[in-house]
DNA sequence: GTCATTTTTGAAACCGATTTCAAAAAGTCT
DNA sequence: AGACTTTTTGAAATCGGTTTCAAAAATGAC
């Protein structure tokens, strides 16, 4: 392996000087600088990153904790962050918690071991009290997920408004019996969406029938299962608010199978604006989350925190946008 | 920051002994061992990974190069590999080339910098002559993608057979005019599929009409576009072989829009067996690639190579399986 | 109890970079 | 030319671990 000493010897200089050239420090004569460059090129020298990290106490790596990258939302988030991190000279270490507390804790140890300079949490499996202990080992920020009590920078979407506009849209299409169908009941993201949902119901003086609440909906299969359940209810809902496009797609698939027309007999709204929304027939109305903006800001905030800039309490919130397609609006009915 | 010296001082021992305890070396008396554990616990000590990497010349990290994680095939591959790597005590650094030569080269430098112990390539953007130069810096293996001239371990699917069975299936449904619709023309994966495609045509003494060849199909949108093109041809094909489920879905979506019935007027077969195949109407016939097996073996081979085990020339090939659904077989027609 | 052998322990070197500090070289000004 | 700055350079310390090697302690054999 070629080390800085080899380069120094080849150039007939000390390694201090070579190091200065590598890091573009001043006070190196042009002649010697050229000699060093020549030696580096001849030997094909590249600095050893472990040695650099040890001495600099910086690894130029940021970890991002996501449940799974195959989840389209988190996959896109991770992808956008990687691109952004590269622009700032950082590697992104994508860590999947697989919805497991233990795996999450294992990944949090990366901060203790100083394997990463900072950590971006996009979801939280453990209690906040457990997670916050790791704050003493390095900067952490929240992105997408959030915690009321957390005193760390947070970059999030306005989920309350997202839940609100989606529900309001359903109500304005004439629906009064609206089902609520979502995944993580413990996540604050989900709770805020629910708050927006309730807000809209209140505004129109509607009440929520608890029989219409489903809190275990994550996948397409869950959507199909829930449709079947709804279908055989004595007084079924006429519209469904879902927490993800996949679940919405599942419900529509189920409806199709049972000959229930969407949106006429059952309106369905998704969340995320994934590709699938444009592929299903009918195309799925949804709430778009502008993921790249979130990712960009999260990385920027993280990079600032690593260099001790910025404020612990900063909170950035991005708006969500309702996208009306076919699964909530009958073509013959007037579009709002 | 708590270091090994702090632990040593606290336990009233030398850091050599502490190191021995950490690494579970023999020749440490039980008494001292307990003292060390106690001190580590009290101080909340965790070894610094940069320091370890520097001394051990091992980072316990494996890089995997994928085009994009949002591509369902590569996303699943990366996810499976991550799980597998964790079992062997390795971190997986997922690197997206974004189909760019420069980005790929930038990631290859990780091996030079010794930031990773090895590299798994799932696709190759640069010429092999360029990539192979990096072999001298650390172990590299191919997974999914392959190179005839490469003398490194390879884990792949039998793409020739995959192309063959899919095409044969279409032919046996009575199709004679079959379009070929794929993405990377330079990838060896694609070339092998094509070889299988040709093999099936030959077997049934059919010839290929070059007007039916499309080599720029990656996404759903591409599929829609290609359908439109096919649709206005004077003598259109009656079946389409595609290189991905997304493209197949696009073609079906386009067909639906123009009132062309699938599979009656146009049979479509996908590749990968992604979720979408079960969601489209009609459900998409496809070729399944058992990704987790590939991922598992790739990581195992990589781990062996890092510890200088195994053979450079080893090639592992996994079979592909045809899955017949609705997009190639009319329900009224007999199923083969 | 002595000597040989084995087990346990710690001082010091090492991994490959960066940084400090002081010395050497070069430049400036009487 | 000599005194005083300023720029350039290298020796040595440092980061936090692991490993080598020799010494110390414990054990065993007689």
PDB file of C-alpha atoms in Angstrom, chain B residues 14-227:
ATOM      1  CA  UNK B  14      -2.750  -1.434  30.974  1.00  0.00           C
ATOM      2  CA  UNK B  15      -4.528  -0.785  27.715  1.00  0.00           C
ATOM      3  CA  UNK B  16      -3.028  -3.958  26.309  1.00  0.00           C
ATOM      4  CA  UNK B  17      -5.070  -5.954  28.772  1.00  0.00           C
ATOM      5  CA  UNK B  18      -8.191  -3.960  28.039  1.00  0.00           C
ATOM      6  CA  UNK B  19      -7.688  -4.585  24.341  1.00  0.00           C
ATOM      7  CA  UNK B  20      -7.342  -8.291  25.013  1.00  0.00           C
ATOM      8  CA  UNK B  21     -10.616  -8.314  26.877  1.00  0.00           C
ATOM      9  CA  UNK B  22     -12.406  -6.370  24.133  1.00  0.00           C
ATOM     10  CA  UNK B  23     -11.239  -8.806  21.507  1.00  0.00           C
ATOM     11  CA  UNK B  24     -11.783 -11.833  23.684  1.00  0.00           C
ATOM     12  CA  UNK B  25      -8.191 -13.003  23.588  1.00  0.00           C
ATOM     13  CA  UNK B  26      -7.022 -15.808  25.864  1.00  0.00           C
ATOM     14  CA  UNK B  27      -4.567 -15.389  28.743  1.00  0.00           C
ATOM     15  CA  UNK B  28      -6.498 -12.853  30.776  1.00  0.00           C
ATOM     16  CA  UNK B  29      -7.415 -13.827  34.317  1.00  0.00           C
ATOM     17  CA  UNK B  30     -11.091 -13.849  35.124  1.00  0.00           C
ATOM     18  CA  UNK B  31     -10.648 -11.280  37.862  1.00  0.00           C
ATOM     19  CA  UNK B  32      -9.100  -8.656  35.604  1.00  0.00           C
ATOM     20  CA  UNK B  33     -11.518  -9.444  32.859  1.00  0.00           C
ATOM     21  CA  UNK B  34     -14.386  -8.583  35.155  1.00  0.00           C
ATOM     22  CA  UNK B  35     -12.661  -5.409  36.272  1.00  0.00           C
ATOM     23  CA  UNK B  36     -12.338  -4.339  32.660  1.00  0.00           C
ATOM     24  CA  UNK B  37     -15.974  -5.068  31.865  1.00  0.00           C
ATOM     25  CA  UNK B  38     -17.000  -3.085  34.906  1.00  0.00           C
ATOM     26  CA  UNK B  39     -14.883  -0.097  33.895  1.00  0.00           C
ATOM     27  CA  UNK B  40     -16.183  -0.230  30.327  1.00  0.00           C
ATOM     28  CA  UNK B  41     -19.743  -0.275  31.538  1.00  0.00           C
ATOM     29  CA  UNK B  42     -19.253   2.524  34.023  1.00  0.00           C
ATOM     30  CA  UNK B  43     -17.674   4.766  31.435  1.00  0.00           C
ATOM     31  CA  UNK B  44     -19.987   3.722  28.605  1.00  0.00           C
ATOM     32  CA  UNK B  45     -16.989   2.862  26.497  1.00  0.00           C
ATOM     33  CA  UNK B  46     -17.276   1.864  22.835  1.00  0.00           C
ATOM     34  CA  UNK B  47     -14.145   1.407  20.690  1.00  0.00           C
ATOM     35  CA  UNK B  48     -13.501   4.082  18.089  1.00  0.00           C
ATOM     36  CA  UNK B  49     -13.999   2.496  14.714  1.00  0.00           C
ATOM     37  CA  UNK B  50     -11.534   4.677  12.808  1.00  0.00           C
ATOM     38  CA  UNK B  51      -8.740   3.686  15.155  1.00  0.00           C
ATOM     39  CA  UNK B  52      -9.652   0.042  14.835  1.00  0.00           C
ATOM     40  CA  UNK B  53      -9.845   0.247  11.064  1.00  0.00           C
ATOM     41  CA  UNK B  54      -6.477   1.935  10.842  1.00  0.00           C
ATOM     42  CA  UNK B  55      -4.699  -0.650  12.910  1.00  0.00           C
ATOM     43  CA  UNK B  56      -6.552  -3.710  11.619  1.00  0.00           C
ATOM     44  CA  UNK B  57      -6.513  -2.577   8.006  1.00  0.00           C
ATOM     45  CA  UNK B  58     -10.148  -3.636   7.834  1.00  0.00           C
ATOM     46  CA  UNK B  59     -13.170  -1.359   7.925  1.00  0.00           C
ATOM     47  CA  UNK B  60     -15.837  -4.055   8.146  1.00  0.00           C
ATOM     48  CA  UNK B  61     -17.612  -2.261   5.312  1.00  0.00           C
ATOM     49  CA  UNK B  62     -18.613  -3.581   1.934  1.00  0.00           C
ATOM     50  CA  UNK B  63     -19.670  -1.247  -0.848  1.00  0.00           C
ATOM     51  CA  UNK B  64     -22.356  -2.271  -3.278  1.00  0.00           C
ATOM     52  CA  UNK B  65     -22.667  -0.310  -6.503  1.00  0.00           C
ATOM     53  CA  UNK B  66     -26.194  -0.094  -7.883  1.00  0.00           C
ATOM     54  CA  UNK B  67     -27.581   2.225 -10.554  1.00  0.00           C
ATOM     55  CA  UNK B  68     -30.370   3.499  -8.301  1.00  0.00           C
ATOM     56  CA  UNK B  69     -32.030   2.093  -5.239  1.00  0.00           C
ATOM     57  CA  UNK B  70     -35.405   3.299  -6.496  1.00  0.00           C
ATOM     58  CA  UNK B  71     -35.140   0.749  -9.264  1.00  0.00           C
ATOM     59  CA  UNK B  72     -37.122  -2.062  -7.641  1.00  0.00           C
ATOM     60  CA  UNK B  73     -34.735  -4.775  -8.769  1.00  0.00           C
ATOM     61  CA  UNK B  74     -31.634  -3.105  -7.378  1.00  0.00           C
ATOM     62  CA  UNK B  75     -33.457  -1.829  -4.322  1.00  0.00           C
ATOM     63  CA  UNK B  76     -34.445  -5.328  -3.370  1.00  0.00           C
ATOM     64  CA  UNK B  77     -30.955  -6.576  -4.117  1.00  0.00           C
ATOM     65  CA  UNK B  78     -29.414  -3.928  -1.869  1.00  0.00           C
ATOM     66  CA  UNK B  79     -31.909  -4.573   0.885  1.00  0.00           C
ATOM     67  CA  UNK B  80     -31.261  -8.307   0.864  1.00  0.00           C
ATOM     68  CA  UNK B  81     -27.530  -7.733   0.849  1.00  0.00           C
ATOM     69  CA  UNK B  82     -27.710  -5.373   3.803  1.00  0.00           C
ATOM     70  CA  UNK B  83     -29.476  -7.961   5.913  1.00  0.00           C
ATOM     71  CA  UNK B  84     -26.984 -10.596   4.855  1.00  0.00           C
ATOM     72  CA  UNK B  85     -23.948  -8.400   5.454  1.00  0.00           C
ATOM     73  CA  UNK B  86     -25.132  -7.583   8.973  1.00  0.00           C
ATOM     74  CA  UNK B  87     -25.176 -11.292   9.767  1.00  0.00           C
ATOM     75  CA  UNK B  88     -21.486 -11.459   8.900  1.00  0.00           C
ATOM     76  CA  UNK B  89     -20.639  -8.357  10.935  1.00  0.00           C
ATOM     77  CA  UNK B  90     -20.310  -6.053   7.957  1.00  0.00           C
ATOM     78  CA  UNK B  91     -21.838  -2.679   7.183  1.00  0.00           C
ATOM     79  CA  UNK B  92     -23.135  -2.269   3.662  1.00  0.00           C
ATOM     80  CA  UNK B  93     -22.390   1.014   1.949  1.00  0.00           C
ATOM     81  CA  UNK B  94     -24.961   1.418  -0.783  1.00  0.00           C
ATOM     82  CA  UNK B  95     -23.594   3.530  -3.637  1.00  0.00           C
ATOM     83  CA  UNK B  96     -25.788   4.775  -6.464  1.00  0.00           C
ATOM     84  CA  UNK B  97     -24.068   5.364  -9.782  1.00  0.00           C
ATOM     85  CA  UNK B  98     -27.159   7.052 -11.217  1.00  0.00           C
ATOM     86  CA  UNK B  99     -26.100   5.483 -14.540  1.00  0.00           C
ATOM     87  CA  UNK B 100     -23.100   7.839 -14.649  1.00  0.00           C
ATOM     88  CA  UNK B 101     -19.554   6.796 -15.481  1.00  0.00           C
ATOM     89  CA  UNK B 102     -18.049   9.556 -13.385  1.00  0.00           C
ATOM     90  CA  UNK B 103     -20.120   8.711 -10.334  1.00  0.00           C
ATOM     91  CA  UNK B 104     -19.163   5.091 -10.693  1.00  0.00           C
ATOM     92  CA  UNK B 105     -15.481   5.980 -10.787  1.00  0.00           C
ATOM     93  CA  UNK B 106     -15.883   8.188  -7.746  1.00  0.00           C
ATOM     94  CA  UNK B 107     -17.344   5.255  -5.877  1.00  0.00           C
ATOM     95  CA  UNK B 108     -14.589   2.912  -7.051  1.00  0.00           C
ATOM     96  CA  UNK B 109     -12.123   5.212  -5.319  1.00  0.00           C
ATOM     97  CA  UNK B 110     -13.562   3.996  -2.006  1.00  0.00           C
ATOM     98  CA  UNK B 111     -11.550   0.849  -2.532  1.00  0.00           C
ATOM     99  CA  UNK B 112      -8.366   2.824  -3.138  1.00  0.00           C
ATOM    100  CA  UNK B 113      -8.932   4.896  -0.025  1.00  0.00           C
ATOM    101  CA  UNK B 114      -9.467   1.669   1.911  1.00  0.00           C
ATOM    102  CA  UNK B 115     -12.788   2.968   3.103  1.00  0.00           C
ATOM    103  CA  UNK B 116     -14.330  -0.386   2.267  1.00  0.00           C
ATOM    104  CA  UNK B 117     -12.933  -3.889   2.451  1.00  0.00           C
ATOM    105  CA  UNK B 118     -14.522  -4.972  -0.784  1.00  0.00           C
ATOM    106  CA  UNK B 119     -16.870  -3.998  -3.554  1.00  0.00           C
ATOM    107  CA  UNK B 120     -19.858  -5.704  -5.107  1.00  0.00           C
ATOM    108  CA  UNK B 121     -20.753  -4.502  -8.587  1.00  0.00           C
ATOM    109  CA  UNK B 122     -24.329  -5.084  -9.684  1.00  0.00           C
ATOM    110  CA  UNK B 123     -23.977  -3.095 -12.868  1.00  0.00           C
ATOM    111  CA  UNK B 124     -21.075  -1.572 -14.770  1.00  0.00           C
ATOM    112  CA  UNK B 125     -21.124   1.820 -16.444  1.00  0.00           C
ATOM    113  CA  UNK B 126     -17.482   2.151 -17.479  1.00  0.00           C
ATOM    114  CA  UNK B 127     -15.546  -0.157 -19.762  1.00  0.00           C
ATOM    115  CA  UNK B 128     -14.265  -3.258 -18.036  1.00  0.00           C
ATOM    116  CA  UNK B 129     -10.698  -2.251 -18.822  1.00  0.00           C
ATOM    117  CA  UNK B 130     -11.205   0.829 -16.682  1.00  0.00           C
ATOM    118  CA  UNK B 131     -12.910  -0.958 -13.823  1.00  0.00           C
ATOM    119  CA  UNK B 132     -10.443  -3.814 -13.589  1.00  0.00           C
ATOM    120  CA  UNK B 133      -7.642  -1.430 -12.643  1.00  0.00           C
ATOM    121  CA  UNK B 134      -9.222  -1.154  -9.223  1.00  0.00           C
ATOM    122  CA  UNK B 135      -8.792  -4.862  -8.611  1.00  0.00           C
ATOM    123  CA  UNK B 136      -5.340  -4.250  -7.198  1.00  0.00           C
ATOM    124  CA  UNK B 137      -6.754  -2.224  -4.315  1.00  0.00           C
ATOM    125  CA  UNK B 138      -9.107  -4.816  -2.904  1.00  0.00           C
ATOM    126  CA  UNK B 139     -11.512  -7.614  -3.711  1.00  0.00           C
ATOM    127  CA  UNK B 140     -14.295  -6.974  -6.172  1.00  0.00           C
ATOM    128  CA  UNK B 141     -17.033  -9.322  -7.290  1.00  0.00           C
ATOM    129  CA  UNK B 142     -19.811  -9.170  -9.836  1.00  0.00           C
ATOM    130  CA  UNK B 143     -23.402  -9.784  -8.845  1.00  0.00           C
ATOM    131  CA  UNK B 144     -26.137  -9.858 -11.475  1.00  0.00           C
ATOM    132  CA  UNK B 145     -23.959  -8.122 -14.059  1.00  0.00           C
ATOM    133  CA  UNK B 146     -21.054 -10.091 -15.531  1.00  0.00           C
ATOM    134  CA  UNK B 147     -18.138  -9.806 -17.914  1.00  0.00           C
ATOM    135  CA  UNK B 148     -16.867 -12.606 -20.102  1.00  0.00           C
ATOM    136  CA  UNK B 149     -13.237 -11.566 -19.667  1.00  0.00           C
ATOM    137  CA  UNK B 150     -13.454 -10.781 -15.973  1.00  0.00           C
ATOM    138  CA  UNK B 151     -11.444 -13.063 -13.720  1.00  0.00           C
ATOM    139  CA  UNK B 152     -13.328 -12.281 -10.528  1.00  0.00           C
ATOM    140  CA  UNK B 153     -16.032 -14.241  -8.703  1.00  0.00           C
ATOM    141  CA  UNK B 154     -19.421 -13.825 -10.318  1.00  0.00           C
ATOM    142  CA  UNK B 155     -22.900 -14.488  -8.984  1.00  0.00           C
ATOM    143  CA  UNK B 156     -25.568 -14.248 -11.639  1.00  0.00           C
ATOM    144  CA  UNK B 157     -28.868 -15.411 -12.998  1.00  0.00           C
ATOM    145  CA  UNK B 158     -29.200 -17.581 -16.055  1.00  0.00           C
ATOM    146  CA  UNK B 159     -30.482 -14.756 -18.222  1.00  0.00           C
ATOM    147  CA  UNK B 160     -30.202 -16.758 -21.431  1.00  0.00           C
ATOM    148  CA  UNK B 161     -32.644 -19.275 -20.060  1.00  0.00           C
ATOM    149  CA  UNK B 162     -34.855 -16.451 -18.734  1.00  0.00           C
ATOM    150  CA  UNK B 163     -35.118 -14.878 -22.175  1.00  0.00           C
ATOM    151  CA  UNK B 164     -35.634 -18.269 -23.713  1.00  0.00           C
ATOM    152  CA  UNK B 165     -38.534 -19.490 -21.561  1.00  0.00           C
ATOM    153  CA  UNK B 166     -40.371 -16.178 -21.746  1.00  0.00           C
ATOM    154  CA  UNK B 167     -40.126 -16.087 -25.533  1.00  0.00           C
ATOM    155  CA  UNK B 168     -40.975 -19.754 -25.916  1.00  0.00           C
ATOM    156  CA  UNK B 169     -44.079 -19.143 -23.825  1.00  0.00           C
ATOM    157  CA  UNK B 170     -45.181 -16.370 -26.177  1.00  0.00           C
ATOM    158  CA  UNK B 171     -44.527 -18.529 -29.235  1.00  0.00           C
ATOM    159  CA  UNK B 172     -46.488 -21.413 -27.813  1.00  0.00           C
ATOM    160  CA  UNK B 173     -49.418 -19.053 -27.338  1.00  0.00           C
ATOM    161  CA  UNK B 174     -49.387 -18.810 -31.130  1.00  0.00           C
ATOM    162  CA  UNK B 175     -47.428 -15.580 -31.566  1.00  0.00           C
ATOM    163  CA  UNK B 176     -45.138 -15.192 -34.544  1.00  0.00           C
ATOM    164  CA  UNK B 177     -44.627 -11.431 -34.568  1.00  0.00           C
ATOM    165  CA  UNK B 178     -42.900 -10.695 -31.283  1.00  0.00           C
ATOM    166  CA  UNK B 179     -41.460  -7.311 -30.372  1.00  0.00           C
ATOM    167  CA  UNK B 180     -38.332  -6.994 -28.225  1.00  0.00           C
ATOM    168  CA  UNK B 181     -38.308  -4.128 -25.837  1.00  0.00           C
ATOM    169  CA  UNK B 182     -35.467  -3.562 -23.411  1.00  0.00           C
ATOM    170  CA  UNK B 183     -33.212  -1.048 -21.717  1.00  0.00           C
ATOM    171  CA  UNK B 184     -29.441  -1.311 -21.536  1.00  0.00           C
ATOM    172  CA  UNK B 185     -28.227  -2.629 -24.849  1.00  0.00           C
ATOM    173  CA  UNK B 186     -24.652  -2.562 -23.616  1.00  0.00           C
ATOM    174  CA  UNK B 187     -25.282  -4.609 -20.485  1.00  0.00           C
ATOM    175  CA  UNK B 188     -24.333  -8.259 -20.713  1.00  0.00           C
ATOM    176  CA  UNK B 189     -27.483  -9.099 -18.800  1.00  0.00           C
ATOM    177  CA  UNK B 190     -29.537  -7.679 -21.644  1.00  0.00           C
ATOM    178  CA  UNK B 191     -27.391  -9.388 -24.249  1.00  0.00           C
ATOM    179  CA  UNK B 192     -27.883 -12.770 -22.677  1.00  0.00           C
ATOM    180  CA  UNK B 193     -31.618 -12.266 -22.506  1.00  0.00           C
ATOM    181  CA  UNK B 194     -31.533 -11.404 -26.149  1.00  0.00           C
ATOM    182  CA  UNK B 195     -29.571 -14.514 -26.878  1.00  0.00           C
ATOM    183  CA  UNK B 196     -32.271 -16.560 -25.155  1.00  0.00           C
ATOM    184  CA  UNK B 197     -34.899 -14.687 -27.128  1.00  0.00           C
ATOM    185  CA  UNK B 198     -33.143 -15.497 -30.400  1.00  0.00           C
ATOM    186  CA  UNK B 199     -32.672 -19.101 -29.370  1.00  0.00           C
ATOM    187  CA  UNK B 200     -36.414 -19.559 -28.922  1.00  0.00           C
ATOM    188  CA  UNK B 201     -37.174 -17.897 -32.254  1.00  0.00           C
ATOM    189  CA  UNK B 202     -34.648 -20.148 -34.001  1.00  0.00           C
ATOM    190  CA  UNK B 203     -36.081 -23.232 -32.399  1.00  0.00           C
ATOM    191  CA  UNK B 204     -39.451 -22.438 -33.943  1.00  0.00           C
ATOM    192  CA  UNK B 205     -37.920 -21.224 -37.224  1.00  0.00           C
ATOM    193  CA  UNK B 206     -39.165 -17.700 -36.739  1.00  0.00           C
ATOM    194  CA  UNK B 207     -37.279 -14.618 -37.852  1.00  0.00           C
ATOM    195  CA  UNK B 208     -37.054 -11.282 -36.092  1.00  0.00           C
ATOM    196  CA  UNK B 209     -38.367  -8.118 -37.740  1.00  0.00           C
ATOM    197  CA  UNK B 210     -35.948  -5.338 -36.804  1.00  0.00           C
ATOM    198  CA  UNK B 211     -38.798  -2.829 -36.798  1.00  0.00           C
ATOM    199  CA  UNK B 212     -39.957  -4.614 -33.646  1.00  0.00           C
ATOM    200  CA  UNK B 213     -36.790  -3.893 -31.728  1.00  0.00           C
ATOM    201  CA  UNK B 214     -36.825  -1.161 -29.051  1.00  0.00           C
ATOM    202  CA  UNK B 215     -33.707  -0.619 -27.018  1.00  0.00           C
ATOM    203  CA  UNK B 216     -34.510   2.456 -24.976  1.00  0.00           C
ATOM    204  CA  UNK B 217     -37.191   1.128 -22.653  1.00  0.00           C
ATOM    205  CA  UNK B 218     -36.611   1.663 -18.937  1.00  0.00           C
ATOM    206  CA  UNK B 219     -39.707   3.172 -17.371  1.00  0.00           C
ATOM    207  CA  UNK B 220     -43.475   3.078 -17.410  1.00  0.00           C
ATOM    208  CA  UNK B 221     -43.471   6.174 -19.596  1.00  0.00           C
ATOM    209  CA  UNK B 222     -41.187   4.446 -22.092  1.00  0.00           C
ATOM    210  CA  UNK B 223     -43.651   1.566 -22.205  1.00  0.00           C
ATOM    211  CA  UNK B 224     -46.546   3.897 -22.970  1.00  0.00           C
ATOM    212  CA  UNK B 225     -44.522   5.644 -25.662  1.00  0.00           C
ATOM    213  CA  UNK B 226     -43.518   2.370 -27.285  1.00  0.00           C
ATOM    214  CA  UNK B 227     -47.072   1.108 -27.268  1.00  0.00           C
TER     215      UNK B 227
END
